[in-house]
Amino acid sequence: MRSALLILSFWALPWVAGAQASQEPQSSEPAPAEPSAPAMGHHEHGAMAHEAAPSSEPMSMSGIPMMRNASGTAWQPDASPHAGLHWSAAGWDFMFHGLLFGGYDWQSGSRGGHEPVGIGWLMLMADHDVGPGRFGARVMLSPEPFTAQHHGGYPLLLQTGETYQGEPLHDRQHPHDLFMEVAATYTQTLSRDWGFQLYAAPAGEPALGPVAFPHRLSASSDPLAVIGHHWEDSTHISFGVLTAGLFTPMAKLEASWFNGREPDENRKDFDLRKLDSYSLRLSINPAHEVSAQLSYGYLPSHDALHPDEPLHRMTASAMYHRPFGSDGHWATTAVLGHNVEGDHGGSNAFLLETNLDLDGRNVVFGRAEYVQKTGHDLVLPEPLDEERFGVSNLVLGYLRNFEPLGPVLPGVGVRAAVNLVPSALESTYGSRTPVGGMVYLRLASAPMQHSGHMAH
Ligand SMILES: [Cu+2]
């Protein structure tokens, strides 16, 4: 109950900003596809734009649709729906969006648990032309330190990663930090086909892994985390990130230098530390509906409990987004994550998830994961410490959206999961098929309104 109230009051905050924006006169005509970058002429820009891109899409730099920008500096397919509030004031373009879940999480067995939880994030972005380029600032906050903090996180069978009271956390997902992202970007086109981007963040996401699950459209109806998080996209909150990227309309190559240490148990501060890790990522958007990436990261001391164990991470992922029917949308993501950690050798995580919005109202979603976790990861008794177990997680859910309330799209949903564990873990989990579920209220950003977008 308290979580639900907190979640709701969290929304009220930006709603003040939202109300201001929605008071502005709404243009009945769709916003023209004009580049926000002054460095390029409109015609020139048009020639560079992705062939398949519908002309009604707002563009950012180098003919890249604004909708391609996902979490951190990651790309998603151009064919992504617009959601959020967008307004302009004093030469700045603002965007506000968010995704919040409040509900009751229940996981079976002695390693499970049940409690009310609040999960999600809110984000404000501001952009302004600076010299020949474009400056951007963003702040993303999460309510989870207040709404998902009991016993170090919310119940989620087979989840591992980070700590609680100095011990490794297991079968719970740690809350995301209050400051999920505080970042500045600078983007500039160099020529018709080239541009570069710089990203600096005391809290932010290095160029490693796919679009992080809390920000993936294919995961946007599912409140709970992926159990392969610490193989795939767990670095999305790193306290100290510098990224430089070079991009064309179709590809982006980025390098990051960052603090690879996982956030500590105080979820309300900045865990700044030396930048000891690096990563490389190649992103490709070969078609309007497709985005793929390949990345590698070296984190010499990611785990506070084992500061001498280096981690090498490799990830590959692909996303496919397309409209469905007249008002729906279909988003699918596949991810492969590979960790080589200390002396534990290599381990893999596979994920396939999909979100099918049938008509703007009814959404069905699902996820399948297979992850190799050690007894050490799962915090099993000593003799099993170095043993490796293949565990799986199958999720199916349904979300029903209602009429938007101003900038907020409310909905109610249910999510059911069955986990598959090997027989060696049967006694630990009380079953070879432990289950979990959640019923929830979801507040998402309503489809985007371009109020005052073209003011400059
Ligand atoms: Cu996370």
Coordinates of C-alpha atoms and ligand atoms in Angstrom, one line a residue:
M1 CA 0.0 0.0 0.0
R2 CA 2.8 2.4 1.0
S3 CA 4.6 1.5 -2.2
A4 CA 1.6 2.2 -4.3
L5 CA 1.2 5.6 -2.7
L6 CA 4.8 6.4 -3.2
I7 CA 4.6 5.4 -6.8
L8 CA 1.6 7.6 -7.3
S9 CA 3.2 10.6 -5.6
F10 CA 6.3 10.1 -7.7
W11 CA 4.1 10.6 -10.7
A12 CA 2.6 13.8 -9.4
L13 CA 6.0 15.6 -9.4
P14 CA 6.5 15.6 -13.2
W15 CA 2.8 16.0 -13.8
V16 CA 3.3 19.6 -12.8
A17 CA 5.7 20.0 -15.6
G18 CA 3.4 18.0 -17.8
A19 CA 0.4 20.2 -17.0
Q20 CA 2.4 23.2 -18.1
A21 CA 3.2 21.6 -21.4
S22 CA -0.3 20.4 -22.1
Q23 CA -1.6 23.9 -21.6
E24 CA 0.4 25.1 -24.6
P25 CA -1.7 25.2 -27.8
Q26 CA -1.6 21.9 -29.6
S27 CA -1.0 22.0 -33.3
S28 CA -3.5 19.9 -35.2
E29 CA -0.9 19.2 -37.9
P30 CA 1.7 16.6 -37.4
A31 CA 5.2 18.0 -36.6
P32 CA 7.3 18.2 -39.7
A33 CA 10.4 16.1 -40.0
E34 CA 12.9 18.8 -39.5
P35 CA 16.3 18.2 -38.1
S36 CA 16.9 19.8 -34.8
A37 CA 20.5 20.2 -35.7
P38 CA 21.3 23.6 -37.2
A39 CA 24.5 22.2 -38.8
M40 CA 22.6 20.7 -41.7
G41 CA 20.2 21.9 -44.3
H42 CA 16.8 20.3 -44.5
H43 CA 17.2 18.9 -48.0
E44 CA 20.7 17.6 -47.2
H45 CA 19.3 16.0 -44.1
G46 CA 16.4 14.5 -46.0
A47 CA 18.8 12.8 -48.4
M48 CA 20.6 11.2 -45.5
A49 CA 17.5 10.0 -43.7
H50 CA 16.9 6.4 -43.6
E51 CA 15.1 5.3 -46.7
A52 CA 12.3 3.5 -44.9
A53 CA 11.8 6.3 -42.3
P54 CA 8.3 7.8 -42.6
S55 CA 8.6 11.6 -43.1
S56 CA 6.6 12.4 -40.0
E57 CA 9.3 11.3 -37.6
P58 CA 11.2 13.9 -35.7
M59 CA 14.9 13.7 -36.4
S60 CA 17.9 14.3 -34.2
M61 CA 21.3 14.3 -35.8
S62 CA 22.5 13.0 -39.1
G63 CA 19.1 11.8 -40.3
I64 CA 18.8 9.6 -37.2
P65 CA 15.2 9.5 -36.0
M66 CA 14.8 10.6 -32.4
M67 CA 13.1 7.4 -31.6
R68 CA 16.3 5.4 -32.2
N69 CA 17.8 6.8 -28.9
A70 CA 17.3 4.3 -26.1
S71 CA 18.9 3.9 -22.7
G72 CA 22.3 5.5 -22.3
T73 CA 23.8 5.8 -25.7
A74 CA 22.2 2.6 -26.9
W75 CA 20.2 2.3 -30.1
Q76 CA 16.8 0.7 -30.7
P77 CA 15.0 0.2 -34.0
D78 CA 13.7 3.4 -35.7
A79 CA 10.2 1.8 -35.8
S80 CA 9.5 2.5 -32.2
P81 CA 6.4 4.3 -31.0
H82 CA 6.6 7.8 -29.5
A83 CA 5.7 8.1 -25.9
G84 CA 6.2 10.9 -23.4
L85 CA 5.8 14.6 -23.2
H86 CA 7.7 16.9 -25.4
W87 CA 7.8 20.7 -25.1
S88 CA 10.1 23.7 -25.8
A89 CA 11.0 26.7 -23.8
A90 CA 13.8 29.3 -24.1
G91 CA 15.6 27.4 -26.9
W92 CA 15.5 24.2 -24.9
D93 CA 13.7 21.1 -26.0
F94 CA 12.3 19.0 -23.1
M95 CA 11.1 15.5 -23.0
F96 CA 9.7 13.7 -20.0
H97 CA 8.8 10.0 -19.9
G98 CA 8.5 7.2 -17.4
L99 CA 7.4 3.7 -16.6
L100 CA 6.1 2.8 -13.1
F101 CA 4.7 -0.5 -11.8
G102 CA 3.1 -1.0 -8.4
G103 CA 1.7 -4.3 -7.4
Y104 CA 2.1 -7.5 -5.4
D105 CA 5.0 -9.9 -6.1
W106 CA 4.7 -13.5 -5.1
Q107 CA 7.4 -16.2 -5.5
S108 CA 7.1 -19.8 -4.4
G109 CA 9.1 -21.9 -1.9
S110 CA 11.4 -21.2 1.0
R111 CA 13.6 -19.1 -1.3
G112 CA 10.7 -17.1 -2.5
G113 CA 8.6 -14.5 -0.8
H114 CA 5.7 -12.2 -1.3
E115 CA 5.3 -8.5 -0.8
P116 CA 4.0 -5.3 -2.4
V117 CA 6.6 -3.6 -4.6
G118 CA 7.0 -0.5 -6.6
I119 CA 9.4 -0.6 -9.7
G120 CA 10.3 1.8 -12.4
W121 CA 11.8 5.1 -13.4
L122 CA 11.1 8.7 -14.5
M123 CA 13.3 10.7 -16.8
L124 CA 13.6 14.3 -17.9
M125 CA 15.8 15.2 -20.8
A126 CA 16.7 18.7 -22.1
D127 CA 18.4 19.6 -25.4
H128 CA 19.9 22.8 -26.6
D129 CA 21.9 23.9 -29.6
V130 CA 25.5 24.7 -28.7
G131 CA 28.0 25.9 -31.3
P132 CA 27.9 23.5 -34.2
G133 CA 26.3 20.7 -32.2
R134 CA 23.7 19.8 -29.7
F135 CA 24.0 19.6 -26.0
G136 CA 21.8 17.3 -24.0
A137 CA 21.2 16.8 -20.2
R138 CA 19.2 14.1 -18.5
V139 CA 18.2 13.0 -15.1
M140 CA 16.5 9.7 -14.5
L141 CA 15.2 8.7 -11.0
S142 CA 13.9 5.5 -9.6
P143 CA 11.5 5.1 -6.7
E144 CA 12.9 1.6 -6.0
P145 CA 15.2 2.6 -3.0
F146 CA 11.9 3.4 -1.3
T147 CA 9.5 0.9 -2.8
A148 CA 11.6 -2.3 -3.5
Q149 CA 14.1 -2.2 -0.7
H150 CA 12.9 -4.9 1.8
H151 CA 15.6 -7.5 2.5
G152 CA 17.8 -6.0 -0.2
G153 CA 15.3 -6.1 -3.1
Y154 CA 12.1 -7.6 -4.3
P155 CA 11.5 -11.4 -4.5
L156 CA 12.5 -13.0 -7.8
L157 CA 13.5 -16.6 -7.9
L158 CA 16.9 -17.4 -9.4
Q159 CA 17.9 -13.8 -9.4
T160 CA 21.5 -13.1 -8.4
G161 CA 23.9 -10.1 -8.2
E162 CA 25.0 -7.4 -5.8
T163 CA 24.7 -7.6 -2.0
Y164 CA 22.5 -7.2 1.0
Q165 CA 24.0 -6.7 4.5
G166 CA 27.4 -7.6 3.1
E167 CA 26.2 -10.9 1.8
P168 CA 25.6 -11.8 -1.9
L169 CA 21.9 -11.3 -2.8
H170 CA 20.0 -14.3 -4.2
D171 CA 16.4 -14.9 -5.2
R172 CA 15.8 -11.2 -5.0
Q173 CA 16.4 -8.3 -7.4
H174 CA 18.2 -5.4 -5.9
P175 CA 16.5 -2.0 -6.1
H176 CA 17.9 0.3 -8.8
D177 CA 19.6 3.4 -7.5
L178 CA 17.6 6.6 -6.9
F179 CA 19.9 8.3 -9.5
M180 CA 19.7 5.9 -12.3
E181 CA 21.1 8.4 -14.7
V182 CA 22.6 11.9 -14.4
A183 CA 24.3 12.6 -17.7
A184 CA 25.3 15.1 -20.3
T185 CA 25.7 14.5 -24.1
Y186 CA 27.2 16.4 -26.9
T187 CA 26.4 15.4 -30.5
Q188 CA 27.8 17.0 -33.6
T189 CA 27.7 16.1 -37.3
L190 CA 31.0 16.1 -39.1
S191 CA 29.9 15.6 -42.6
R192 CA 26.9 14.3 -44.6
D193 CA 27.5 10.8 -43.3
W194 CA 29.4 11.1 -40.1
G195 CA 28.9 12.4 -36.6
F196 CA 30.3 12.0 -33.2
Q197 CA 28.8 11.8 -29.7
L198 CA 30.3 12.3 -26.3
Y199 CA 28.6 11.2 -23.1
A200 CA 29.6 12.0 -19.6
A201 CA 27.8 10.7 -16.5
P202 CA 28.4 10.6 -12.8
A203 CA 25.6 8.0 -13.0
G204 CA 24.9 6.4 -16.3
E205 CA 25.3 3.6 -18.8
P206 CA 28.5 2.7 -20.6
A207 CA 28.5 1.3 -24.1
L208 CA 28.1 -2.3 -23.0
G209 CA 25.2 -4.6 -23.6
P210 CA 21.8 -4.2 -25.2
V211 CA 19.2 -1.5 -24.3
A212 CA 18.8 -2.2 -20.5
F213 CA 15.7 -4.2 -19.7
P214 CA 13.9 -1.4 -17.8
H215 CA 14.0 0.6 -21.0
R216 CA 13.3 -2.1 -23.6
L217 CA 10.0 -1.9 -25.4
S218 CA 9.9 -5.7 -25.5
A219 CA 10.1 -5.6 -21.6
S220 CA 7.9 -2.6 -21.1
S221 CA 4.8 -4.5 -19.8
D222 CA 6.8 -6.8 -17.5
P223 CA 7.6 -5.3 -14.1
L224 CA 10.2 -7.8 -13.1
A225 CA 13.9 -8.1 -13.9
V226 CA 15.6 -10.5 -16.2
I227 CA 17.5 -13.3 -14.4
G228 CA 20.4 -12.8 -16.8
H229 CA 20.8 -9.2 -15.8
H230 CA 24.3 -9.7 -14.5
W231 CA 25.3 -11.3 -17.8
E232 CA 23.7 -8.8 -20.1
D233 CA 22.8 -5.3 -19.0
S234 CA 23.6 -4.9 -15.3
T235 CA 26.1 -2.1 -16.0
H236 CA 23.3 0.3 -17.0
I237 CA 23.8 2.1 -13.6
S238 CA 27.5 2.8 -13.3
F239 CA 28.8 5.6 -11.2
G240 CA 31.2 7.3 -13.5
V241 CA 31.0 6.9 -17.3
L242 CA 32.8 8.6 -20.2
T243 CA 31.8 7.4 -23.7
A244 CA 32.9 8.6 -27.1
G245 CA 31.1 7.4 -30.3
L246 CA 31.4 7.8 -34.0
F247 CA 28.3 7.2 -36.0
T248 CA 26.8 7.1 -39.5
P249 CA 23.1 6.8 -40.3
M250 CA 23.4 3.0 -40.0
A251 CA 26.2 2.2 -37.5
K252 CA 27.7 3.5 -34.4
L253 CA 31.1 2.5 -32.8
E254 CA 31.6 3.5 -29.2
A255 CA 34.2 3.2 -26.5
S256 CA 33.6 3.7 -22.8
W257 CA 35.8 4.3 -19.8
F258 CA 33.9 3.8 -16.6
N259 CA 33.7 2.7 -13.0
G260 CA 32.8 -1.0 -13.2
R261 CA 32.1 -1.5 -9.6
E262 CA 28.5 -2.5 -8.9
P263 CA 26.4 0.0 -6.9
D264 CA 26.6 -0.5 -3.1
E265 CA 23.8 -1.0 -0.7
N266 CA 23.1 2.7 -0.1
R267 CA 20.8 3.3 -3.1
K268 CA 20.4 7.0 -2.6
D269 CA 24.0 8.2 -3.2
F270 CA 26.6 8.4 -6.0
D271 CA 29.1 5.6 -5.6
L272 CA 31.9 7.5 -7.4
R273 CA 35.2 5.7 -7.8
K274 CA 38.1 5.6 -10.2
L275 CA 37.3 4.7 -13.8
D276 CA 38.9 1.3 -14.0
S277 CA 36.8 -0.4 -16.7
Y278 CA 36.4 -0.1 -20.4
S279 CA 34.0 -1.3 -23.1
L280 CA 33.5 -1.3 -26.9
R281 CA 30.2 -1.5 -28.7
L282 CA 29.2 -1.7 -32.3
S283 CA 25.6 -0.9 -33.0
I284 CA 23.9 -1.4 -36.4
N285 CA 20.5 -0.4 -37.6
P286 CA 20.3 -2.0 -41.0
A287 CA 16.6 -1.6 -41.5
H288 CA 13.8 0.6 -40.0
E289 CA 12.6 -2.3 -37.8
V290 CA 16.0 -3.7 -36.7
S291 CA 18.7 -2.8 -34.3
A292 CA 21.6 -5.1 -33.3
Q293 CA 24.7 -4.7 -31.2
L294 CA 27.9 -6.5 -30.3
S295 CA 29.9 -5.4 -27.2
Y296 CA 32.8 -6.3 -25.0
G297 CA 33.7 -5.0 -21.5
Y298 CA 36.5 -5.5 -19.1
L299 CA 35.7 -4.9 -15.5
P300 CA 38.7 -5.6 -13.3
S301 CA 36.9 -5.2 -10.0
H302 CA 33.1 -5.2 -10.4
D303 CA 32.3 -7.1 -7.2
A304 CA 32.9 -5.5 -3.8
L305 CA 33.0 -8.9 -2.1
H306 CA 35.6 -10.2 -4.6
P307 CA 37.6 -7.1 -5.7
D308 CA 40.4 -9.2 -7.2
E309 CA 38.2 -11.1 -9.6
P310 CA 38.2 -9.5 -13.0
L311 CA 35.2 -9.9 -15.3
H312 CA 35.2 -10.1 -19.1
R313 CA 31.7 -9.6 -20.6
M314 CA 30.6 -10.2 -24.2
T315 CA 27.1 -9.5 -25.4
A316 CA 25.3 -9.7 -28.6
S317 CA 21.7 -8.7 -29.2
A318 CA 19.1 -7.9 -31.8
M319 CA 15.8 -6.1 -31.6
Y320 CA 12.9 -6.1 -34.0
H321 CA 10.1 -3.5 -33.7
R322 CA 7.2 -3.0 -36.0
P323 CA 3.7 -1.6 -36.0
F324 CA 0.9 -4.1 -35.5
G325 CA -2.5 -3.5 -37.0
S326 CA -3.7 0.1 -36.9
D327 CA -2.9 0.9 -33.3
G328 CA -0.7 -1.8 -32.0
H329 CA 3.0 -2.5 -31.9
W330 CA 5.2 -5.6 -31.7
A331 CA 8.7 -5.6 -30.1
T332 CA 11.0 -8.5 -29.7
T333 CA 14.6 -8.8 -28.3
A334 CA 17.1 -11.6 -28.3
V335 CA 20.2 -11.3 -26.1
L336 CA 23.3 -13.5 -25.6
G337 CA 25.5 -12.6 -22.7
H338 CA 28.8 -14.3 -21.8
N339 CA 30.8 -13.7 -18.6
V340 CA 34.3 -14.9 -17.8
E341 CA 34.7 -14.2 -14.1
G342 CA 37.8 -14.8 -12.0
D343 CA 38.7 -18.5 -11.8
H344 CA 35.0 -19.5 -12.4
G345 CA 35.5 -19.8 -16.1
G346 CA 32.9 -18.8 -18.7
S347 CA 29.1 -18.8 -18.3
N348 CA 26.3 -17.9 -20.7
A349 CA 22.9 -16.3 -20.6
F350 CA 20.3 -16.4 -23.3
L351 CA 17.1 -14.3 -23.5
L352 CA 14.2 -14.0 -25.9
E353 CA 11.4 -11.6 -25.0
T354 CA 8.4 -10.2 -26.8
N355 CA 5.7 -7.6 -26.2
L356 CA 2.7 -7.6 -28.6
D357 CA 0.4 -4.6 -28.2
L358 CA -2.6 -5.8 -30.2
D359 CA -4.6 -2.6 -30.4
G360 CA -3.2 0.1 -28.1
R361 CA -5.3 -1.5 -25.3
N362 CA -4.5 -5.2 -25.0
V363 CA -0.9 -6.3 -24.6
V364 CA 0.4 -9.9 -24.3
F365 CA 4.1 -10.4 -23.4
G366 CA 6.5 -13.2 -22.8
R367 CA 10.1 -14.0 -21.9
A368 CA 12.2 -17.1 -22.0
E369 CA 15.7 -17.2 -20.4
Y370 CA 18.4 -19.8 -19.9
V371 CA 21.3 -18.8 -17.6
Q372 CA 24.3 -20.8 -16.3
K373 CA 24.7 -19.9 -12.6
T374 CA 27.2 -21.3 -10.2
G375 CA 26.5 -22.5 -6.7
H376 CA 28.5 -19.4 -5.7
D377 CA 26.2 -17.1 -7.7
L378 CA 23.1 -18.8 -6.1
V379 CA 24.7 -18.8 -2.6
L380 CA 24.4 -22.6 -2.2
P381 CA 26.3 -24.6 0.5
E382 CA 30.1 -25.0 0.1
P383 CA 30.2 -28.3 -1.7
L384 CA 28.1 -26.9 -4.6
D385 CA 30.0 -23.6 -4.7
E386 CA 31.9 -24.3 -7.9
E387 CA 29.3 -26.3 -9.6
R388 CA 27.4 -24.9 -12.5
F389 CA 23.6 -25.1 -13.0
G390 CA 21.5 -24.3 -16.0
V391 CA 18.4 -22.6 -14.9
S392 CA 15.5 -21.3 -16.9
N393 CA 12.6 -18.8 -16.6
L394 CA 9.5 -18.7 -18.7
V395 CA 7.2 -15.7 -18.4
L396 CA 3.8 -15.0 -19.8
G397 CA 1.7 -12.0 -19.1
Y398 CA -1.2 -9.8 -20.1
L399 CA -1.6 -6.0 -19.7
R400 CA -4.8 -4.1 -20.2
N401 CA -4.4 -0.3 -20.8
F402 CA -7.1 2.3 -20.2
E403 CA -7.8 5.7 -21.6
P404 CA -4.8 8.1 -21.1
L405 CA -5.1 10.5 -18.2
G406 CA -3.3 13.5 -19.6
P407 CA 0.3 12.4 -20.1
V408 CA -0.2 9.1 -18.2
L409 CA -1.3 5.8 -19.7
P410 CA -2.7 3.6 -16.9
G411 CA -3.1 -0.1 -17.1
V412 CA -3.5 -3.3 -15.1
G413 CA -1.5 -6.5 -15.7
V414 CA -0.7 -9.9 -14.5
R415 CA 2.5 -11.8 -15.0
A416 CA 3.1 -15.5 -14.4
A417 CA 6.5 -17.3 -14.4
V418 CA 7.6 -20.9 -14.2
N419 CA 11.3 -21.6 -13.5
L420 CA 13.1 -24.8 -14.4
V421 CA 15.9 -26.0 -12.1
P422 CA 18.1 -29.1 -12.3
S423 CA 17.4 -32.0 -9.9
A424 CA 20.4 -31.0 -7.8
L425 CA 18.5 -27.8 -6.9
E426 CA 15.2 -29.5 -6.2
S427 CA 15.6 -29.6 -2.4
T428 CA 16.8 -26.0 -2.4
Y429 CA 13.8 -24.6 -4.3
G430 CA 11.2 -27.1 -3.1
S431 CA 10.4 -28.1 -6.6
R432 CA 12.0 -28.5 -10.0
T433 CA 9.5 -26.0 -11.3
P434 CA 9.2 -23.2 -8.8
V435 CA 6.7 -20.5 -9.9
G436 CA 6.2 -16.8 -9.4
G437 CA 3.7 -14.1 -10.3
M438 CA 2.7 -10.5 -10.0
V439 CA -0.5 -8.5 -10.3
Y440 CA 0.2 -4.8 -10.9
L441 CA -0.9 -1.4 -11.9
R442 CA 1.2 0.2 -14.6
L443 CA 1.6 3.9 -15.3
A444 CA 3.4 4.5 -18.6
S445 CA 3.9 7.6 -20.7
A446 CA 1.0 8.2 -23.1
P447 CA 1.7 8.5 -26.8
M448 CA 3.8 11.5 -27.5
Q449 CA 2.4 15.0 -27.9
H450 CA 4.6 17.4 -29.9
S451 CA 3.4 20.5 -28.2
G452 CA 5.6 23.5 -29.1
H453 CA 8.2 21.1 -30.6
M454 CA 9.1 23.3 -33.5
A455 CA 9.3 26.5 -31.5
H456 CA 12.9 27.1 -32.7
Ligands
CU1 CU 19.4 -3.1 -13.4

